[in-house]
């Protein structure tokens, strides 16, 4: 599971305050940490749902007490029906919070910038790969690139270790805004893909802990 070019899972790793010194990582007993696993296809989702987790989780040599486990289930058809098929009023602003370092593969390098075209390409590729509902290709991305802009951001770069190397990604808050003159249907497609980011993550190495994305909608 997770060995495909397009990953079948998104994994956050442990999100919360920790300190690192050379080869050592320190977690703090007075801090709360979160961990998220998301399956993007039926086999991966079932494997995650069937995980038999005890009241304690051993991770990187530490023992964590498990609290507030939440299982959330949706489907591609449900998301499409709710956000496009039912023709809801378009949403024109999105607040995205990138919890773990996020970057986009570009040939042999990784780009640590929240370019709208890169974000939407990441989400659209995953959606079209796993969903039976095809949303579109390069023409859709070109349209979204013309009508979606960054309203504001508060981001910083952070290195993320992948095996024996490091990738520089960005973390923080990004506000996307859609021009009011945009086609309402395509604005809803953008809304759908933003919602999907909570399950799929954003950018590269999402099965290893990068690109964990949360959103807050604003009308």
PDB file of C-alpha atoms in Angstrom:
ATOM      1  CA  UNK A   1       0.000   0.000   0.000  1.00  0.00           C
ATOM      2  CA  UNK A   2       1.378   3.383  -0.970  1.00  0.00           C
ATOM      3  CA  UNK A   3       3.957   2.149  -3.487  1.00  0.00           C
ATOM      4  CA  UNK A   4       2.195   3.562  -6.565  1.00  0.00           C
ATOM      5  CA  UNK A   5       3.486   6.629  -8.379  1.00  0.00           C
ATOM      6  CA  UNK A   6       0.271   8.293  -7.214  1.00  0.00           C
ATOM      7  CA  UNK A   7       0.047   7.310  -3.527  1.00  0.00           C
ATOM      8  CA  UNK A   8      -3.028   5.477  -2.299  1.00  0.00           C
ATOM      9  CA  UNK A   9      -2.683   6.964   1.190  1.00  0.00           C
ATOM     10  CA  UNK A  10      -1.911  10.312   2.766  1.00  0.00           C
ATOM     11  CA  UNK A  11      -0.087  10.271   6.093  1.00  0.00           C
ATOM     12  CA  UNK A  12       0.711  13.214   8.337  1.00  0.00           C
ATOM     13  CA  UNK A  13       3.276  11.786  10.703  1.00  0.00           C
ATOM     14  CA  UNK A  14       3.107  13.190  14.231  1.00  0.00           C
ATOM     15  CA  UNK A  15       2.122  16.860  14.106  1.00  0.00           C
ATOM     16  CA  UNK A  16       3.014  18.930  17.155  1.00  0.00           C
ATOM     17  CA  UNK A  17       5.936  20.562  18.928  1.00  0.00           C
ATOM     18  CA  UNK A  18       9.142  18.545  18.984  1.00  0.00           C
ATOM     19  CA  UNK A  19      12.822  19.374  19.086  1.00  0.00           C
ATOM     20  CA  UNK A  20      15.631  17.821  17.102  1.00  0.00           C
ATOM     21  CA  UNK A  21      19.314  17.567  17.845  1.00  0.00           C
ATOM     22  CA  UNK A  22      21.419  15.902  15.171  1.00  0.00           C
ATOM     23  CA  UNK A  23      20.060  12.352  14.935  1.00  0.00           C
ATOM     24  CA  UNK A  24      17.705  12.626  17.924  1.00  0.00           C
ATOM     25  CA  UNK A  25      14.111  13.840  18.157  1.00  0.00           C
ATOM     26  CA  UNK A  26      12.493  14.813  21.456  1.00  0.00           C
ATOM     27  CA  UNK A  27       8.746  14.809  22.139  1.00  0.00           C
ATOM     28  CA  UNK A  28       7.363  16.498  25.237  1.00  0.00           C
ATOM     29  CA  UNK A  29       4.901  14.864  27.672  1.00  0.00           C
ATOM     30  CA  UNK A  30       2.896  18.070  28.207  1.00  0.00           C
ATOM     31  CA  UNK A  31       2.191  18.480  24.483  1.00  0.00           C
ATOM     32  CA  UNK A  32      -0.644  17.101  22.349  1.00  0.00           C
ATOM     33  CA  UNK A  33       0.185  15.509  19.015  1.00  0.00           C
ATOM     34  CA  UNK A  34      -2.050  14.527  16.119  1.00  0.00           C
ATOM     35  CA  UNK A  35      -1.690  11.857  13.461  1.00  0.00           C
ATOM     36  CA  UNK A  36      -3.799  11.433  10.343  1.00  0.00           C
ATOM     37  CA  UNK A  37      -4.136   8.537   7.881  1.00  0.00           C
ATOM     38  CA  UNK A  38      -6.325   8.807   4.806  1.00  0.00           C
ATOM     39  CA  UNK A  39      -7.060   6.178   2.175  1.00  0.00           C
ATOM     40  CA  UNK A  40      -7.761   7.390  -1.359  1.00  0.00           C
ATOM     41  CA  UNK A  41      -9.116   4.088  -2.662  1.00  0.00           C
ATOM     42  CA  UNK A  42     -11.259   1.328  -1.183  1.00  0.00           C
ATOM     43  CA  UNK A  43      -8.474  -1.141  -0.248  1.00  0.00           C
ATOM     44  CA  UNK A  44      -6.386   1.541   1.468  1.00  0.00           C
ATOM     45  CA  UNK A  45      -9.402   2.998   3.281  1.00  0.00           C
ATOM     46  CA  UNK A  46     -10.456  -0.441   4.514  1.00  0.00           C
ATOM     47  CA  UNK A  47      -6.939  -1.229   5.738  1.00  0.00           C
ATOM     48  CA  UNK A  48      -6.871   2.023   7.726  1.00  0.00           C
ATOM     49  CA  UNK A  49     -10.360   1.491   9.160  1.00  0.00           C
ATOM     50  CA  UNK A  50      -9.386  -2.024  10.268  1.00  0.00           C
ATOM     51  CA  UNK A  51      -6.253  -0.911  12.128  1.00  0.00           C
ATOM     52  CA  UNK A  52      -6.326  -2.419  15.602  1.00  0.00           C
ATOM     53  CA  UNK A  53      -4.875   0.357  17.729  1.00  0.00           C
ATOM     54  CA  UNK A  54      -4.488  -0.140  21.454  1.00  0.00           C
ATOM     55  CA  UNK A  55      -4.678   2.663  23.999  1.00  0.00           C
ATOM     56  CA  UNK A  56      -0.979   3.340  23.460  1.00  0.00           C
ATOM     57  CA  UNK A  57       1.007   3.842  20.278  1.00  0.00           C
ATOM     58  CA  UNK A  58       4.741   3.204  20.083  1.00  0.00           C
ATOM     59  CA  UNK A  59       6.402   5.498  17.574  1.00  0.00           C
ATOM     60  CA  UNK A  60      10.092   6.273  17.086  1.00  0.00           C
ATOM     61  CA  UNK A  61      10.861   4.712  20.455  1.00  0.00           C
ATOM     62  CA  UNK A  62       8.266   6.778  22.320  1.00  0.00           C
ATOM     63  CA  UNK A  63       4.938   5.704  23.810  1.00  0.00           C
ATOM     64  CA  UNK A  64       1.911   7.903  23.196  1.00  0.00           C
ATOM     65  CA  UNK A  65      -1.493   7.644  24.834  1.00  0.00           C
ATOM     66  CA  UNK A  66      -4.251   7.629  22.218  1.00  0.00           C
ATOM     67  CA  UNK A  67      -7.173  10.044  22.623  1.00  0.00           C
ATOM     68  CA  UNK A  68     -10.008  11.377  20.497  1.00  0.00           C
ATOM     69  CA  UNK A  69      -9.730   8.993  17.561  1.00  0.00           C
ATOM     70  CA  UNK A  70     -12.098  10.137  14.823  1.00  0.00           C
ATOM     71  CA  UNK A  71     -13.058   8.078  11.782  1.00  0.00           C
ATOM     72  CA  UNK A  72     -14.432  10.114   8.891  1.00  0.00           C
ATOM     73  CA  UNK A  73     -15.748   8.439   5.764  1.00  0.00           C
ATOM     74  CA  UNK A  74     -16.768   9.973   2.467  1.00  0.00           C
ATOM     75  CA  UNK A  75     -16.721   8.947  -1.189  1.00  0.00           C
ATOM     76  CA  UNK A  76     -15.883  10.522  -4.512  1.00  0.00           C
ATOM     77  CA  UNK A  77     -19.517  10.298  -5.566  1.00  0.00           C
ATOM     78  CA  UNK A  78     -20.705  11.967  -2.347  1.00  0.00           C
ATOM     79  CA  UNK A  79     -18.237  14.821  -2.642  1.00  0.00           C
ATOM     80  CA  UNK A  80     -19.128  15.362  -6.299  1.00  0.00           C
ATOM     81  CA  UNK A  81     -22.880  15.323  -5.640  1.00  0.00           C
ATOM     82  CA  UNK A  82     -22.694  17.667  -2.660  1.00  0.00           C
ATOM     83  CA  UNK A  83     -20.263  20.199  -4.100  1.00  0.00           C
ATOM     84  CA  UNK A  84     -21.112  20.131  -7.817  1.00  0.00           C
ATOM     85  CA  UNK A  85     -24.149  17.999  -8.692  1.00  0.00           C
ATOM     86  CA  UNK A  86     -26.499  19.782  -6.263  1.00  0.00           C
ATOM     87  CA  UNK A  87     -25.386  23.152  -7.709  1.00  0.00           C
ATOM     88  CA  UNK A  88     -24.584  24.909  -4.407  1.00  0.00           C
ATOM     89  CA  UNK A  89     -23.752  28.593  -4.223  1.00  0.00           C
ATOM     90  CA  UNK A  90     -20.073  29.037  -5.145  1.00  0.00           C
ATOM     91  CA  UNK A  91     -17.467  29.676  -2.445  1.00  0.00           C
ATOM     92  CA  UNK A  92     -14.864  32.236  -3.437  1.00  0.00           C
ATOM     93  CA  UNK A  93     -12.356  32.192  -0.576  1.00  0.00           C
ATOM     94  CA  UNK A  94     -10.500  29.304   1.026  1.00  0.00           C
ATOM     95  CA  UNK A  95      -8.149  29.298   3.987  1.00  0.00           C
ATOM     96  CA  UNK A  96      -5.658  26.437   3.729  1.00  0.00           C
ATOM     97  CA  UNK A  97      -3.415  25.429   6.589  1.00  0.00           C
ATOM     98  CA  UNK A  98      -0.403  23.352   5.609  1.00  0.00           C
ATOM     99  CA  UNK A  99       0.486  21.402   8.731  1.00  0.00           C
ATOM    100  CA  UNK A 100       3.549  19.592   7.395  1.00  0.00           C
ATOM    101  CA  UNK A 101       6.187  20.727   4.880  1.00  0.00           C
ATOM    102  CA  UNK A 102       4.725  20.945   1.382  1.00  0.00           C
ATOM    103  CA  UNK A 103       6.594  21.015  -1.916  1.00  0.00           C
ATOM    104  CA  UNK A 104       6.006  20.184  -5.568  1.00  0.00           C
ATOM    105  CA  UNK A 105       8.180  17.964  -7.732  1.00  0.00           C
ATOM    106  CA  UNK A 106       9.694  19.709 -10.727  1.00  0.00           C
ATOM    107  CA  UNK A 107      12.049  17.395 -12.572  1.00  0.00           C
ATOM    108  CA  UNK A 108      14.911  16.866 -10.112  1.00  0.00           C
ATOM    109  CA  UNK A 109      14.026  19.634  -7.674  1.00  0.00           C
ATOM    110  CA  UNK A 110      11.224  20.386  -5.217  1.00  0.00           C
ATOM    111  CA  UNK A 111       9.519  23.783  -5.262  1.00  0.00           C
ATOM    112  CA  UNK A 112       8.534  25.008  -1.740  1.00  0.00           C
ATOM    113  CA  UNK A 113       6.000  27.632  -2.871  1.00  0.00           C
ATOM    114  CA  UNK A 114       2.158  27.552  -2.752  1.00  0.00           C
ATOM    115  CA  UNK A 115       1.516  28.264  -6.424  1.00  0.00           C
ATOM    116  CA  UNK A 116      -2.208  27.761  -7.142  1.00  0.00           C
ATOM    117  CA  UNK A 117      -1.532  25.894 -10.397  1.00  0.00           C
ATOM    118  CA  UNK A 118       0.736  23.439  -8.574  1.00  0.00           C
ATOM    119  CA  UNK A 119      -1.775  22.838  -5.811  1.00  0.00           C
ATOM    120  CA  UNK A 120      -4.697  22.254  -8.159  1.00  0.00           C
ATOM    121  CA  UNK A 121      -2.624  19.991 -10.421  1.00  0.00           C
ATOM    122  CA  UNK A 122      -1.683  17.881  -7.388  1.00  0.00           C
ATOM    123  CA  UNK A 123      -5.308  17.481  -6.282  1.00  0.00           C
ATOM    124  CA  UNK A 124      -6.694  16.973  -9.797  1.00  0.00           C
ATOM    125  CA  UNK A 125      -4.220  14.209 -10.673  1.00  0.00           C
ATOM    126  CA  UNK A 126      -5.204  12.249  -7.590  1.00  0.00           C
ATOM    127  CA  UNK A 127      -8.915  12.837  -8.087  1.00  0.00           C
ATOM    128  CA  UNK A 128      -8.888  11.737 -11.739  1.00  0.00           C
ATOM    129  CA  UNK A 129      -6.758   8.696 -10.927  1.00  0.00           C
ATOM    130  CA  UNK A 130      -8.961   7.280  -8.173  1.00  0.00           C
ATOM    131  CA  UNK A 131     -12.423   8.638  -8.947  1.00  0.00           C
ATOM    132  CA  UNK A 132     -14.872   7.355 -11.545  1.00  0.00           C
ATOM    133  CA  UNK A 133     -15.915  10.985 -12.095  1.00  0.00           C
ATOM    134  CA  UNK A 134     -13.409  12.677 -14.426  1.00  0.00           C
ATOM    135  CA  UNK A 135     -13.172  16.418 -13.815  1.00  0.00           C
ATOM    136  CA  UNK A 136     -10.934  17.588 -16.640  1.00  0.00           C
ATOM    137  CA  UNK A 137      -7.308  18.018 -17.623  1.00  0.00           C
ATOM    138  CA  UNK A 138      -4.999  20.765 -18.842  1.00  0.00           C
ATOM    139  CA  UNK A 139      -7.849  23.022 -20.019  1.00  0.00           C
ATOM    140  CA  UNK A 140      -9.358  22.998 -16.529  1.00  0.00           C
ATOM    141  CA  UNK A 141      -5.996  23.746 -14.935  1.00  0.00           C
ATOM    142  CA  UNK A 142      -5.414  26.614 -17.378  1.00  0.00           C
ATOM    143  CA  UNK A 143      -8.798  28.091 -16.485  1.00  0.00           C
ATOM    144  CA  UNK A 144      -8.213  27.777 -12.737  1.00  0.00           C
ATOM    145  CA  UNK A 145      -4.793  29.339 -13.152  1.00  0.00           C
ATOM    146  CA  UNK A 146      -6.493  32.414 -14.661  1.00  0.00           C
ATOM    147  CA  UNK A 147      -9.151  32.883 -11.978  1.00  0.00           C
ATOM    148  CA  UNK A 148      -7.508  31.716  -8.716  1.00  0.00           C
ATOM    149  CA  UNK A 149      -5.032  33.910  -6.873  1.00  0.00           C
ATOM    150  CA  UNK A 150      -3.296  34.022  -3.503  1.00  0.00           C
ATOM    151  CA  UNK A 151      -5.046  36.598  -1.356  1.00  0.00           C
ATOM    152  CA  UNK A 152      -2.522  36.440   1.442  1.00  0.00           C
ATOM    153  CA  UNK A 153      -0.199  33.979   3.113  1.00  0.00           C
ATOM    154  CA  UNK A 154       1.860  33.449   6.215  1.00  0.00           C
ATOM    155  CA  UNK A 155       4.319  30.714   5.412  1.00  0.00           C
ATOM    156  CA  UNK A 156       7.872  29.693   6.177  1.00  0.00           C
ATOM    157  CA  UNK A 157      10.170  26.995   4.918  1.00  0.00           C
ATOM    158  CA  UNK A 158      11.053  23.896   6.877  1.00  0.00           C
ATOM    159  CA  UNK A 159      13.185  20.893   6.001  1.00  0.00           C
ATOM    160  CA  UNK A 160      11.638  17.428   5.959  1.00  0.00           C
ATOM    161  CA  UNK A 161      13.777  14.305   6.172  1.00  0.00           C
ATOM    162  CA  UNK A 162      13.118  11.627   3.568  1.00  0.00           C
ATOM    163  CA  UNK A 163      15.367   8.642   4.156  1.00  0.00           C
ATOM    164  CA  UNK A 164      18.915  10.069   4.235  1.00  0.00           C
ATOM    165  CA  UNK A 165      18.184  13.356   2.488  1.00  0.00           C
ATOM    166  CA  UNK A 166      16.103  16.458   3.174  1.00  0.00           C
ATOM    167  CA  UNK A 167      13.405  18.225   1.174  1.00  0.00           C
ATOM    168  CA  UNK A 168      12.609  21.879   1.796  1.00  0.00           C
ATOM    169  CA  UNK A 169       8.885  22.572   1.984  1.00  0.00           C
ATOM    170  CA  UNK A 170       6.627  25.319   3.249  1.00  0.00           C
ATOM    171  CA  UNK A 171       4.228  25.298   6.194  1.00  0.00           C
ATOM    172  CA  UNK A 172       1.636  27.837   7.278  1.00  0.00           C
ATOM    173  CA  UNK A 173      -1.549  29.502   6.110  1.00  0.00           C
ATOM    174  CA  UNK A 174      -2.503  30.386   2.537  1.00  0.00           C
ATOM    175  CA  UNK A 175      -5.688  32.165   1.444  1.00  0.00           C
ATOM    176  CA  UNK A 176      -6.915  31.382  -2.057  1.00  0.00           C
ATOM    177  CA  UNK A 177      -9.500  33.586  -3.710  1.00  0.00           C
ATOM    178  CA  UNK A 178     -11.497  33.010  -6.884  1.00  0.00           C
ATOM    179  CA  UNK A 179     -12.488  35.907  -9.103  1.00  0.00           C
ATOM    180  CA  UNK A 180     -16.198  36.690  -8.816  1.00  0.00           C
ATOM    181  CA  UNK A 181     -16.534  36.729 -12.586  1.00  0.00           C
ATOM    182  CA  UNK A 182     -15.517  33.071 -12.822  1.00  0.00           C
ATOM    183  CA  UNK A 183     -17.943  30.441 -14.089  1.00  0.00           C
ATOM    184  CA  UNK A 184     -20.012  29.203 -11.093  1.00  0.00           C
ATOM    185  CA  UNK A 185     -19.665  25.554 -12.146  1.00  0.00           C
ATOM    186  CA  UNK A 186     -15.897  25.781 -12.379  1.00  0.00           C
ATOM    187  CA  UNK A 187     -15.761  27.694  -9.097  1.00  0.00           C
ATOM    188  CA  UNK A 188     -17.527  24.691  -7.567  1.00  0.00           C
ATOM    189  CA  UNK A 189     -14.967  22.373  -9.175  1.00  0.00           C
ATOM    190  CA  UNK A 190     -12.255  24.410  -7.445  1.00  0.00           C
ATOM    191  CA  UNK A 191     -14.202  24.087  -4.187  1.00  0.00           C
ATOM    192  CA  UNK A 192     -14.398  20.314  -4.656  1.00  0.00           C
ATOM    193  CA  UNK A 193     -10.652  20.002  -5.202  1.00  0.00           C
ATOM    194  CA  UNK A 194      -9.888  22.164  -2.170  1.00  0.00           C
ATOM    195  CA  UNK A 195     -12.135  19.959  -0.048  1.00  0.00           C
ATOM    196  CA  UNK A 196     -10.420  16.880  -1.465  1.00  0.00           C
ATOM    197  CA  UNK A 197      -7.050  18.200  -0.282  1.00  0.00           C
ATOM    198  CA  UNK A 198      -8.013  17.270   3.282  1.00  0.00           C
ATOM    199  CA  UNK A 199      -8.014  13.621   2.243  1.00  0.00           C
ATOM    200  CA  UNK A 200      -5.328  13.571  -0.441  1.00  0.00           C
ATOM    201  CA  UNK A 201      -2.798  16.007   0.958  1.00  0.00           C
ATOM    202  CA  UNK A 202      -0.888  18.379  -1.297  1.00  0.00           C
ATOM    203  CA  UNK A 203       2.216  18.000  -3.423  1.00  0.00           C
ATOM    204  CA  UNK A 204       5.011  15.458  -3.123  1.00  0.00           C
ATOM    205  CA  UNK A 205       5.696  12.672  -0.603  1.00  0.00           C
ATOM    206  CA  UNK A 206       2.236  12.768   0.982  1.00  0.00           C
ATOM    207  CA  UNK A 207       2.448   9.080   1.922  1.00  0.00           C
ATOM    208  CA  UNK A 208       5.601   9.862   3.929  1.00  0.00           C
ATOM    209  CA  UNK A 209       4.193  12.786   5.919  1.00  0.00           C
ATOM    210  CA  UNK A 210       4.489  15.846   3.683  1.00  0.00           C
ATOM    211  CA  UNK A 211       1.652  18.034   2.457  1.00  0.00           C
ATOM    212  CA  UNK A 212      -0.860  17.529   5.300  1.00  0.00           C
ATOM    213  CA  UNK A 213      -3.613  20.046   4.509  1.00  0.00           C
ATOM    214  CA  UNK A 214      -6.558  21.421   6.487  1.00  0.00           C
ATOM    215  CA  UNK A 215      -9.073  23.981   5.256  1.00  0.00           C
ATOM    216  CA  UNK A 216     -11.473  26.572   6.571  1.00  0.00           C
ATOM    217  CA  UNK A 217     -14.060  27.898   4.140  1.00  0.00           C
ATOM    218  CA  UNK A 218     -15.116  31.527   3.953  1.00  0.00           C
ATOM    219  CA  UNK A 219     -17.996  32.890   1.873  1.00  0.00           C
TER     220      UNK A 219
END
